[in-house]
Tab-separated table of C-alpha atoms and ligand atoms in Angstrom:
chain	number	residue	atom	x	y	z
I	1	MET	CA	-28.240	2.045	1.732
I	2	TYR	CA	-25.200	0.637	3.456
I	3	GLN	CA	-21.822	1.181	1.876
I	4	ALA	CA	-18.415	-0.349	2.532
I	5	PRO	CA	-16.724	1.782	5.233
I	6	ARG	CA	-14.600	4.678	3.948
I	7	GLY	CA	-11.152	3.520	2.866
I	8	THR	CA	-12.211	-0.127	2.425
I	9	SER	CA	-13.165	-1.958	-0.765
I	10	ASP	CA	-15.020	-5.000	-1.949
I	11	ILE	CA	-12.851	-7.123	-4.187
I	12	LEU	CA	-15.411	-8.176	-6.785
I	13	PRO	CA	-15.071	-11.254	-9.042
I	14	PRO	CA	-13.632	-9.377	-12.077
I	15	GLU	CA	-10.815	-8.055	-9.834
I	16	GLN	CA	-9.984	-11.433	-8.345
I	17	ARG	CA	-7.685	-12.494	-11.115
I	18	TYR	CA	-5.223	-9.742	-10.118
I	19	TRP	CA	-5.308	-10.938	-6.542
I	20	SER	CA	-4.817	-14.583	-7.306
I	21	TYR	CA	-2.062	-13.732	-9.817
I	22	ILE	CA	-0.186	-11.742	-7.168
I	23	LYS	CA	-0.732	-14.262	-4.382
I	24	GLN	CA	0.266	-17.224	-6.531
I	25	THR	CA	3.350	-15.452	-7.886
I	26	ALA	CA	4.388	-14.440	-4.358
I	27	ALA	CA	3.817	-17.928	-2.906
I	28	ALA	CA	5.802	-19.511	-5.761
I	29	ILE	CA	8.762	-17.175	-5.092
I	30	CYS	CA	8.620	-17.937	-1.365
I	31	GLU	CA	8.800	-21.610	-2.181
I	32	LEU	CA	11.855	-20.968	-4.383
I	33	TYR	CA	13.584	-19.144	-1.543
I	34	GLY	CA	12.524	-21.601	1.183
I	35	TYR	CA	10.117	-19.272	3.059
I	36	GLN	CA	7.215	-20.866	4.932
I	37	ARG	CA	3.803	-19.346	5.409
I	38	ILE	CA	2.675	-17.999	8.774
I	39	ASP	CA	-0.736	-16.556	9.664
I	40	THR	CA	-1.172	-14.500	12.807
I	41	PRO	CA	-4.410	-13.139	14.324
I	42	THR	CA	-6.154	-10.112	12.833
I	43	PHE	CA	-5.934	-8.371	16.211
I	44	GLU	CA	-3.320	-8.328	18.953
I	45	ASP	CA	-2.634	-6.746	22.312
I	46	ALA	CA	-2.395	-3.010	21.569
I	47	HIS	CA	0.886	-2.710	23.472
I	48	LEU	CA	2.633	-5.028	21.018
I	49	PHE	CA	2.307	-2.390	18.297
I	50	VAL	CA	3.002	0.624	20.506
I	51	ARG	CA	6.187	-1.073	21.688
I	52	SER	CA	7.311	-2.179	18.224
I	53	ILE	CA	6.296	0.602	15.872
I	54	GLY	CA	7.073	3.400	18.341
I	55	GLU	CA	4.908	5.918	20.193
I	56	ASP	CA	5.959	8.888	18.085
I	57	THR	CA	5.090	7.402	14.706
I	58	ASP	CA	2.075	8.325	12.583
I	59	ILE	CA	0.775	4.775	12.857
I	60	VAL	CA	0.703	4.699	16.656
I	61	GLU	CA	-0.211	8.367	17.137
I	62	LYS	CA	-3.049	8.576	14.642
I	63	GLU	CA	-3.795	5.451	12.709
I	64	MET	CA	-4.401	2.433	14.920
I	65	TYR	CA	-7.826	0.856	15.170
I	66	SER	CA	-7.757	0.239	18.907
I	67	PHE	CA	-10.539	-0.601	21.320
I	68	GLU	CA	-11.174	-2.149	24.665
I	69	ASP	CA	-12.890	-5.520	24.277
I	70	LYS	CA	-15.660	-6.760	26.517
I	71	GLY	CA	-13.121	-8.347	28.859
I	72	GLY	CA	-11.337	-5.015	29.295
I	73	ASP	CA	-8.297	-5.908	27.165
I	74	GLN	CA	-6.744	-3.255	24.914
I	75	ILE	CA	-6.923	-4.632	21.381
I	76	THR	CA	-5.563	-3.273	18.078
I	77	LEU	CA	-6.368	-4.435	14.551
I	78	ARG	CA	-3.030	-5.344	12.943
I	79	PRO	CA	-1.528	-2.108	11.483
I	80	GLU	CA	1.504	-4.007	10.096
I	81	GLY	CA	2.782	-7.561	9.904
I	82	THR	CA	6.290	-7.585	11.398
I	83	ALA	CA	5.508	-7.193	15.114
I	84	PRO	CA	2.980	-10.086	15.132
I	85	VAL	CA	5.516	-12.370	13.412
I	86	CYS	CA	8.156	-11.448	16.024
I	87	ARG	CA	5.631	-12.028	18.789
I	88	ALA	CA	4.909	-15.486	17.321
I	89	TYR	CA	8.663	-16.185	16.980
I	90	VAL	CA	9.157	-15.538	20.700
I	91	GLU	CA	5.915	-17.184	21.828
I	92	HIS	CA	6.628	-20.429	19.963
I	93	GLY	CA	10.321	-20.648	20.846
I	94	MET	CA	11.375	-20.428	17.202
I	95	HIS	CA	14.914	-19.555	18.324
I	96	ASN	CA	15.237	-23.328	18.869
I	97	LEU	CA	14.767	-23.935	15.140
I	98	PRO	CA	17.660	-23.738	12.675
I	99	GLN	CA	18.308	-20.018	12.061
I	100	PRO	CA	17.372	-17.973	10.211
I	101	VAL	CA	13.667	-18.783	10.333
I	102	ARG	CA	12.219	-17.727	6.984
I	103	LEU	CA	8.525	-16.817	7.034
I	104	TYR	CA	5.986	-15.117	4.785
I	105	TYR	CA	2.442	-13.847	5.184
I	106	MET	CA	-0.464	-12.353	3.314
I	107	ALA	CA	-2.723	-10.383	5.578
I	108	ALA	CA	-5.227	-7.562	5.900
I	109	ILE	CA	-3.702	-4.449	7.495
I	110	PHE	CA	-5.689	-1.658	9.182
I	111	ARG	CA	-4.619	1.980	9.381
I	112	TYR	CA	-6.904	4.933	9.958
I	113	GLU	CA	-5.466	7.020	7.123
I	114	ARG	CA	-6.923	9.724	4.907
I	115	PRO	CA	-8.157	7.590	2.002
I	116	GLN	CA	-6.979	8.389	-1.523
I	117	ALA	CA	-5.773	6.446	-4.557
I	118	GLY	CA	-3.301	3.861	-3.245
I	119	ARG	CA	-3.993	4.626	0.397
I	120	TYR	CA	-6.747	2.799	2.249
I	121	ARG	CA	-7.904	2.107	5.783
I	122	GLU	CA	-7.879	-1.596	5.129
I	123	HIS	CA	-5.207	-2.831	2.765
I	124	HIS	CA	-3.455	-6.139	2.235
I	125	GLN	CA	0.216	-6.962	2.420
I	126	PHE	CA	2.420	-9.752	1.271
I	127	GLY	CA	5.498	-9.774	3.480
I	128	VAL	CA	8.524	-11.869	4.358
I	129	GLU	CA	10.555	-11.949	7.565
I	130	ALA	CA	13.908	-13.713	7.976
I	131	LEU	CA	14.679	-14.005	11.678
I	132	GLY	CA	17.857	-15.039	13.469
I	133	ASP	CA	20.812	-13.923	11.331
I	134	ALA	CA	22.678	-10.629	10.946
I	135	ASP	CA	24.499	-11.520	7.714
I	136	PRO	CA	24.031	-8.797	5.072
I	137	ALA	CA	23.569	-11.654	2.582
I	138	LEU	CA	20.173	-12.134	4.227
I	139	ASP	CA	19.282	-8.475	3.584
I	140	ALA	CA	20.259	-9.046	-0.045
I	141	GLU	CA	18.106	-12.182	-0.130
I	142	VAL	CA	15.051	-10.318	1.167
I	143	ILE	CA	15.582	-7.453	-1.288
I	144	GLY	CA	16.040	-10.100	-3.994
I	145	ILE	CA	12.661	-11.635	-3.149
I	146	ALA	CA	10.985	-8.239	-3.443
I	147	TRP	CA	12.679	-7.507	-6.749
I	148	GLN	CA	11.952	-10.952	-8.192
I	149	LEU	CA	8.304	-10.603	-7.215
I	150	TYR	CA	7.968	-7.367	-9.174
I	151	VAL	CA	9.899	-8.722	-12.150
I	152	ASN	CA	7.911	-11.986	-12.215
I	153	LEU	CA	4.659	-10.026	-12.013
I	154	GLY	CA	5.737	-8.135	-15.120
I	155	LEU	CA	6.197	-4.707	-13.509
I	156	LYS	CA	8.754	-2.445	-15.137
I	157	ARG	CA	10.537	0.831	-14.406
I	158	LEU	CA	10.846	0.357	-10.659
I	159	ALA	CA	13.471	2.003	-8.486
I	160	LEU	CA	15.020	0.582	-5.329
I	161	SER	CA	16.133	3.135	-2.733
I	162	LEU	CA	18.519	2.071	-0.024
I	163	ASN	CA	19.898	3.550	3.172
I	164	SER	CA	21.498	2.461	6.428
I	165	ILE	CA	20.354	4.142	9.619
I	166	GLY	CA	22.923	2.498	11.888
I	167	CYS	CA	22.501	0.716	15.202
I	168	SER	CA	21.959	1.673	18.829
I	169	ASP	CA	25.714	2.345	19.126
I	170	CYS	CA	26.160	4.803	16.280
I	171	ARG	CA	22.708	6.264	15.887
I	172	PRO	CA	22.718	8.501	19.011
I	173	ARG	CA	25.660	10.527	17.619
I	174	TYR	CA	23.860	10.897	14.301
I	175	LEU	CA	20.623	11.932	16.006
I	176	GLU	CA	22.466	14.599	17.987
I	177	SER	CA	23.834	16.085	14.825
I	178	LEU	CA	20.424	15.866	13.126
I	179	LYS	CA	18.759	17.556	16.080
I	180	THR	CA	21.294	20.386	16.072
I	181	TYR	CA	20.756	20.853	12.353
I	182	TYR	CA	16.952	20.888	12.480
I	183	THR	CA	16.908	23.123	15.544
I	184	GLN	CA	18.657	25.716	13.373
I	185	HIS	CA	15.802	25.374	10.854
I	186	LYS	CA	12.986	24.971	13.355
I	187	ASP	CA	11.009	28.004	12.151
I	188	SER	CA	10.504	26.566	8.687
I	189	LEU	CA	9.300	23.120	9.866
I	190	CYS	CA	5.691	21.878	9.853
I	191	PRO	CA	3.935	21.675	13.266
I	192	ASP	CA	4.314	17.851	13.440
I	193	CYS	CA	8.049	18.091	12.878
I	194	LYS	CA	8.471	20.899	15.407
I	195	ARG	CA	6.870	18.620	17.946
I	196	ARG	CA	8.854	15.539	16.918
I	197	LEU	CA	12.172	17.355	16.779
I	198	ALA	CA	12.993	16.599	20.397
I	199	LYS	CA	11.552	13.092	20.695
I	200	ASN	CA	11.887	11.417	17.306
I	201	THR	CA	14.270	13.415	15.140
I	202	LEU	CA	14.711	10.685	12.532
I	203	ARG	CA	11.046	11.039	11.532
I	204	LEU	CA	11.748	14.552	10.240
I	205	LEU	CA	13.736	13.189	7.304
I	206	ASP	CA	10.660	11.267	6.213
I	207	CYS	CA	8.196	14.173	6.419
I	208	LYS	CA	6.383	14.757	3.135
I	209	ASN	CA	5.223	18.261	4.068
I	210	PRO	CA	6.628	20.690	1.448
I	211	ALA	CA	7.814	23.024	4.232
I	212	CYS	CA	10.169	20.342	5.531
I	213	LEU	CA	11.561	19.194	2.184
I	214	ALA	CA	14.007	22.074	1.662
I	215	PRO	CA	15.787	21.839	5.058
I	216	THR	CA	15.908	18.042	4.721
I	217	GLU	CA	17.890	18.280	1.470
I	218	GLN	CA	20.911	19.602	3.378
I	219	ALA	CA	20.411	17.537	6.544
I	220	PRO	CA	23.288	15.358	7.842
I	221	ARG	CA	23.330	11.858	6.326
I	222	SER	CA	23.157	8.747	8.506
I	223	ILE	CA	25.729	6.903	6.374
I	224	ASP	CA	28.350	9.468	7.423
I	225	TYR	CA	27.862	8.505	11.074
I	226	LEU	CA	27.871	4.682	10.875
I	227	CYS	CA	30.121	2.776	13.294
I	228	PRO	CA	32.723	0.513	11.610
I	229	GLU	CA	30.470	-2.582	12.012
I	230	CYS	CA	27.437	-0.886	10.458
I	231	ALA	CA	29.553	0.657	7.698
I	232	ASP	CA	31.001	-2.764	6.921
I	233	HIS	CA	27.520	-4.353	6.950
I	234	PHE	CA	26.266	-1.717	4.530
I	235	ASP	CA	29.300	-2.075	2.229
I	236	GLN	CA	28.828	-5.831	2.094
I	237	LEU	CA	25.125	-5.457	1.354
I	238	LYS	CA	25.852	-3.080	-1.518
I	239	SER	CA	28.411	-5.458	-2.970
I	240	TYR	CA	25.934	-8.371	-2.721
I	241	LEU	CA	23.275	-6.310	-4.475
I	242	ASN	CA	25.764	-5.578	-7.258
I	243	LEU	CA	26.659	-9.251	-7.405
I	244	LEU	CA	22.975	-10.141	-7.801
I	245	ASN	CA	22.413	-7.407	-10.414
I	246	LEU	CA	19.881	-5.647	-8.212
I	247	PRO	CA	20.067	-1.961	-9.177
I	248	PHE	CA	19.701	0.499	-6.283
I	249	SER	CA	20.275	4.124	-5.476
I	250	LEU	CA	21.199	5.553	-2.100
I	251	SER	CA	18.695	7.837	-0.439
I	252	HIS	CA	19.755	9.551	2.750
I	253	ARG	CA	16.184	10.695	3.390
I	254	LEU	CA	14.901	7.139	3.574
I	255	VAL	CA	14.176	6.230	7.212
I	256	ARG	CA	10.746	4.518	6.935
I	257	GLY	CA	7.714	5.193	9.088
I	258	LEU	CA	8.289	2.610	11.814
I	259	ASP	CA	10.764	2.936	14.695
I	260	TYR	CA	12.047	-0.628	14.881
I	261	TYR	CA	14.524	-0.429	12.006
I	262	THR	CA	18.281	-0.722	12.441
I	263	ARG	CA	20.940	-0.618	9.711
I	264	THR	CA	19.361	-1.472	6.346
I	265	VAL	CA	16.195	0.281	5.157
I	266	PHE	CA	14.849	0.128	1.610
I	267	GLU	CA	11.839	1.020	-0.490
I	268	ILE	CA	10.709	0.218	-4.002
I	269	ALA	CA	8.587	2.667	-6.006
I	270	PRO	CA	7.772	3.308	-9.668
I	271	GLU	CA	10.687	5.250	-11.197
I	272	GLY	CA	10.410	9.009	-10.891
I	273	GLU	CA	7.273	8.949	-8.712
I	274	THR	CA	7.332	10.599	-5.314
I	275	GLY	CA	4.766	11.093	-2.574
I	276	SER	CA	3.555	9.214	0.440
I	277	GLN	CA	1.439	6.633	-1.344
I	278	VAL	CA	3.673	5.573	-4.235
I	279	ALA	CA	5.986	3.025	-2.563
I	280	ILE	CA	4.863	-0.425	-3.568
I	281	GLY	CA	7.081	-2.114	-1.014
I	282	GLY	CA	9.525	-1.448	1.749
I	283	GLY	CA	11.387	-3.025	4.597
I	284	GLY	CA	14.651	-3.346	6.399
I	285	ARG	CA	16.525	-4.793	9.325
I	286	TYR	CA	15.185	-4.752	12.877
I	287	ASP	CA	17.917	-6.288	15.002
I	288	ASN	CA	16.551	-5.155	18.395
I	289	LEU	CA	12.837	-5.804	18.015
I	290	ILE	CA	12.649	-9.430	19.137
I	291	GLU	CA	14.656	-8.646	22.259
I	292	GLN	CA	12.394	-5.644	22.942
I	293	LEU	CA	9.445	-8.025	22.817
I	294	GLY	CA	10.969	-10.295	25.446
I	295	GLY	CA	12.947	-12.693	23.246
I	296	LYS	CA	16.674	-13.373	23.096
I	297	PRO	CA	18.732	-10.864	21.063
I	298	THR	CA	17.804	-11.897	17.507
I	299	PRO	CA	18.771	-9.953	14.396
I	300	ALA	CA	16.145	-10.020	11.634
I	301	VAL	CA	15.217	-8.459	8.310
I	302	GLY	CA	12.044	-8.325	6.232
I	303	PHE	CA	9.915	-6.495	3.746
I	304	ALA	CA	6.262	-6.053	2.811
I	305	THR	CA	4.422	-4.956	-0.290
I	306	GLY	CA	0.905	-3.558	-0.607
I	307	ILE	CA	-1.267	-5.781	-2.773
I	308	GLU	CA	-3.678	-2.966	-3.747
I	309	ARG	CA	-0.694	-0.889	-4.925
I	310	LEU	CA	0.542	-3.837	-6.954
I	311	VAL	CA	-2.881	-4.134	-8.603
I	312	LEU	CA	-2.851	-0.384	-9.354
I	313	ASN	CA	0.592	-0.623	-10.956
I	314	LEU	CA	-0.230	-3.772	-12.942
I	315	LYS	CA	-3.193	-1.898	-14.417
I	316	LYS	CA	-1.220	1.297	-14.983
I	317	GLN	CA	1.459	-0.665	-16.840
I	318	ASP	CA	-1.138	-2.673	-18.821
I	319	VAL	CA	0.278	-5.980	-17.626
I	320	VAL	CA	-1.818	-8.810	-19.018
I	321	VAL	CA	-2.943	-10.914	-16.086
I	322	PRO	CA	-4.159	-14.470	-16.692
I	323	ALA	CA	-7.921	-14.900	-16.416
I	324	LEU	CA	-9.232	-17.224	-13.731
I	325	PRO	CA	-10.321	-20.544	-15.219
I	326	PRO	CA	-13.962	-20.441	-16.367
I	327	PRO	CA	-16.212	-23.427	-15.640
I	328	THR	CA	-15.639	-26.276	-18.084
I	329	VAL	CA	-19.278	-27.107	-18.736
I	330	PHE	CA	-22.698	-25.519	-18.634
I	331	VAL	CA	-25.442	-28.129	-18.490
I	332	ALA	CA	-28.683	-27.107	-20.270
I	333	TYR	CA	-31.878	-29.181	-20.448
I	334	LEU	CA	-35.393	-29.152	-21.811
I	335	GLY	CA	-38.210	-30.848	-19.922
I	336	LYS	CA	-38.691	-32.345	-16.480
I	337	GLU	CA	-37.085	-35.718	-17.107
I	338	ALA	CA	-34.111	-34.063	-18.746
I	339	ARG	CA	-33.828	-31.850	-15.709
I	340	ASP	CA	-33.343	-34.850	-13.413
I	341	GLU	CA	-30.701	-36.259	-15.761
I	342	ALA	CA	-28.992	-32.850	-15.885
I	343	MET	CA	-28.822	-32.675	-12.082
I	344	LYS	CA	-27.374	-36.165	-11.815
I	345	LEU	CA	-24.856	-35.527	-14.591
I	346	THR	CA	-23.702	-32.173	-13.123
I	347	SER	CA	-23.137	-33.800	-9.764
I	348	HIS	CA	-21.211	-36.661	-11.400
I	349	LEU	CA	-19.014	-34.212	-13.348
I	350	ARG	CA	-18.095	-32.314	-10.185
I	351	LYS	CA	-17.220	-35.568	-8.412
I	352	SER	CA	-14.947	-36.276	-11.389
I	353	ARG	CA	-13.327	-32.830	-10.795
I	354	ILE	CA	-14.795	-31.283	-13.916
I	355	SER	CA	-16.212	-27.859	-13.092
I	356	ALA	CA	-19.852	-27.584	-14.075
I	357	ILE	CA	-22.739	-25.156	-13.755
I	358	ALA	CA	-26.287	-26.419	-14.115
I	359	SER	CA	-29.021	-24.372	-15.667
I	360	LEU	CA	-31.847	-23.439	-13.296
I	361	SER	CA	-35.600	-23.243	-13.930
I	362	GLU	CA	-37.400	-23.717	-17.212
I	363	ARG	CA	-35.964	-21.515	-19.958
I	364	SER	CA	-35.767	-21.779	-23.736
I	365	LEU	CA	-32.685	-23.511	-25.116
I	366	LYS	CA	-31.657	-20.212	-26.680
I	367	ALA	CA	-31.786	-18.452	-23.303
I	368	GLN	CA	-29.820	-21.256	-21.665
I	369	LEU	CA	-27.105	-21.189	-24.334
I	370	LYS	CA	-26.862	-17.448	-23.854
I	371	GLN	CA	-26.296	-18.067	-20.143
I	372	ALA	CA	-23.667	-20.666	-21.020
I	373	ASN	CA	-21.911	-18.042	-23.121
I	374	VAL	CA	-21.961	-15.456	-20.342
I	375	SER	CA	-20.607	-17.988	-17.839
I	376	GLY	CA	-17.503	-18.403	-20.031
I	377	ALA	CA	-17.930	-22.206	-20.017
I	378	ARG	CA	-15.951	-23.882	-22.769
I	379	TYR	CA	-18.629	-26.510	-23.414
I	380	ALA	CA	-22.374	-26.791	-23.113
I	381	ILE	CA	-24.157	-30.068	-22.564
I	382	ILE	CA	-27.700	-30.182	-23.859
I	383	ILE	CA	-30.195	-32.786	-22.677
I	384	GLY	CA	-33.691	-32.974	-24.203
I	385	ASP	CA	-36.392	-35.681	-24.342
I	386	ASP	CA	-34.667	-37.513	-27.211
I	387	GLU	CA	-31.399	-37.619	-25.288
I	388	VAL	CA	-33.167	-38.924	-22.165
I	389	LYS	CA	-34.602	-41.756	-24.266
I	390	SER	CA	-31.314	-42.618	-25.959
I	391	LYS	CA	-29.259	-42.046	-22.778
I	392	THR	CA	-27.018	-39.565	-24.567
I	393	VAL	CA	-26.211	-35.853	-24.399
I	394	VAL	CA	-25.314	-33.277	-26.997
I	395	LEU	CA	-21.861	-31.842	-26.271
I	396	ARG	CA	-21.261	-28.430	-27.802
I	397	ASN	CA	-17.914	-26.701	-28.126
I	398	MET	CA	-18.898	-23.100	-27.404
I	399	ALA	CA	-16.040	-21.423	-29.266
I	400	LYS	CA	-16.299	-23.533	-32.419
I	401	GLY	CA	-20.053	-24.152	-32.331
I	402	GLU	CA	-19.394	-27.827	-33.119
I	403	GLN	CA	-21.603	-30.481	-31.565
I	404	GLN	CA	-21.324	-34.212	-31.008
I	405	THR	CA	-23.533	-36.818	-29.343
I	406	VAL	CA	-21.966	-38.669	-26.408
I	407	PRO	CA	-23.415	-41.478	-24.254
I	408	ILE	CA	-24.392	-39.970	-20.910
I	409	ASP	CA	-22.215	-42.420	-18.955
I	410	LYS	CA	-19.165	-41.501	-21.065
I	411	VAL	CA	-19.321	-37.709	-20.599
I	412	ALA	CA	-16.761	-37.420	-17.780
I	413	GLU	CA	-14.457	-39.802	-19.621
I	414	THR	CA	-14.764	-37.736	-22.808
I	415	PHE	CA	-13.602	-34.635	-20.915
I	416	ARG	CA	-10.685	-36.407	-19.333
C	501	HAM	P1	5.084	-0.187	5.286
C	501	HAM	O1	6.010	0.566	4.410
C	501	HAM	O2	4.357	0.585	6.317
C	501	HAM	O3	5.964	-1.318	5.964
C	501	HAM	O4	4.034	-0.966	4.408
C	501	HAM	C1	4.453	-1.839	3.390
C	501	HAM	C2	3.692	-1.553	2.104
C	501	HAM	O5	2.287	-1.636	2.350
C	501	HAM	C3	3.882	-0.156	1.536
C	501	HAM	O6	5.041	-0.083	0.746
C	501	HAM	C4	2.626	0.005	0.698
C	501	HAM	O7	2.772	-0.648	-0.565
C	501	HAM	C5	1.602	-0.740	1.486
C	501	HAM	N1	0.763	0.178	2.282
C	501	HAM	C6	1.086	0.757	3.454
C	501	HAM	N2	0.078	1.515	3.902
C	501	HAM	C7	-0.915	1.425	2.991
C	501	HAM	C8	-2.230	1.969	2.877
C	501	HAM	N3	-2.742	2.752	3.816
C	501	HAM	N4	-2.983	1.647	1.786
C	501	HAM	C9	-2.482	0.828	0.831
C	501	HAM	N5	-1.250	0.279	0.884
C	501	HAM	C10	-0.473	0.569	1.941
C	501	HAM	C11	5.502	-2.210	6.872
C	501	HAM	O8	4.347	-2.357	7.175
C	501	HAM	C12	6.599	-3.095	7.446
C	501	HAM	N6	5.971	-4.068	8.349
C	501	HAM	C13	7.370	-3.781	6.343
C	501	HAM	C14	8.437	-4.686	6.884
C	501	HAM	C15	8.402	-6.027	6.953
C	501	HAM	N7	9.582	-4.287	7.420
C	501	HAM	C16	10.262	-5.345	7.814
C	501	HAM	N8	9.542	-6.415	7.547
């Protein structure tokens, strides 16, 4: 027996209403904020991700699905959505458009992780990227989109954590101080952190290993090392968030798992929950990434949210999600002539944009009405010999059990 690969899932019909609820809510918010949809390929040149996400990150070190294709190219299945959007921005000369360019995506993401609840090897993200402006008002806008998404979905008790990790001017001084601090505590660090101490010190703040949590509590804070420009940017962002009534708390441990961030970083998680798979969304600024990928210097900010984690939280919080519309009509028949009429009528209904399922094969009326019930159809149409002769159908309201006779050529009209 074949099974879906470990860490992947089938999204079966009963689950689909969560997915369409989330996607529709997200698309409606993007429309409100003037963000346009972009779709990028499922796979890209492997170097794009190594360059963007950073060689010393978990994603690049351990989690990428990479392979050489038959033409000898190094390919990676998209492990995140920001780098491909930046690649597309540069490739299509989007710097010529009015800035910022506001884009959103919904895409499958692949990471070879240890699967557990809320953490999968294939997951899906909704994300937004606003490219071409450094104004902290744009950071506030992106955070506002995230927050409005969660509120509109009906999620409650969420917490927004915020930090600023500075820019290429002020970060080196901070990293020096962080390195000195962690070197003093090297013996108590986990093996990964010991190794990363020299090359990617910032990552240590993010380590979830219990051994590293205690030293990190007392570690130097990036906000104490910001240059005047970054400090001003962060102060403005905080005042905009207050202005927009977006509640946040500062978290000096928040650095995020990707190397491209500058200045603002943020994450949203259910209140009081900690751990590596609880964040439902996160993002930040990445002012150097587009230039690193060969574009002009272009400041940008974005965020992404995991759709599976949203589904988990909607269920956990018992949010009532609208059901997908059932078919309007189930067409039942008795006898061969009635069957031909049923086929013609079903086809006519669909052309008239009335959703219809036709009964198949010879079954008793009782069995067919049972099927109609299971299908969720609001009406059943019944055609028997008498109806064929009189060119009518019996139209039954399934919930009320009421029936009426309607001329067969007036059925679509009756529904409209
Ligand atoms: P990320 O924090 O790596 O950020 O992922 C965003 C969200 O995707 C997470 O908050 C989480 O909800 C979900 N997620 C991540 N990994 C998994 C997984 N293995 N299984 C299930 N859900 C997962 C990014 O990817 C950045 N590109 C976000 C961004 C956009 N930054 C700027 N613009």
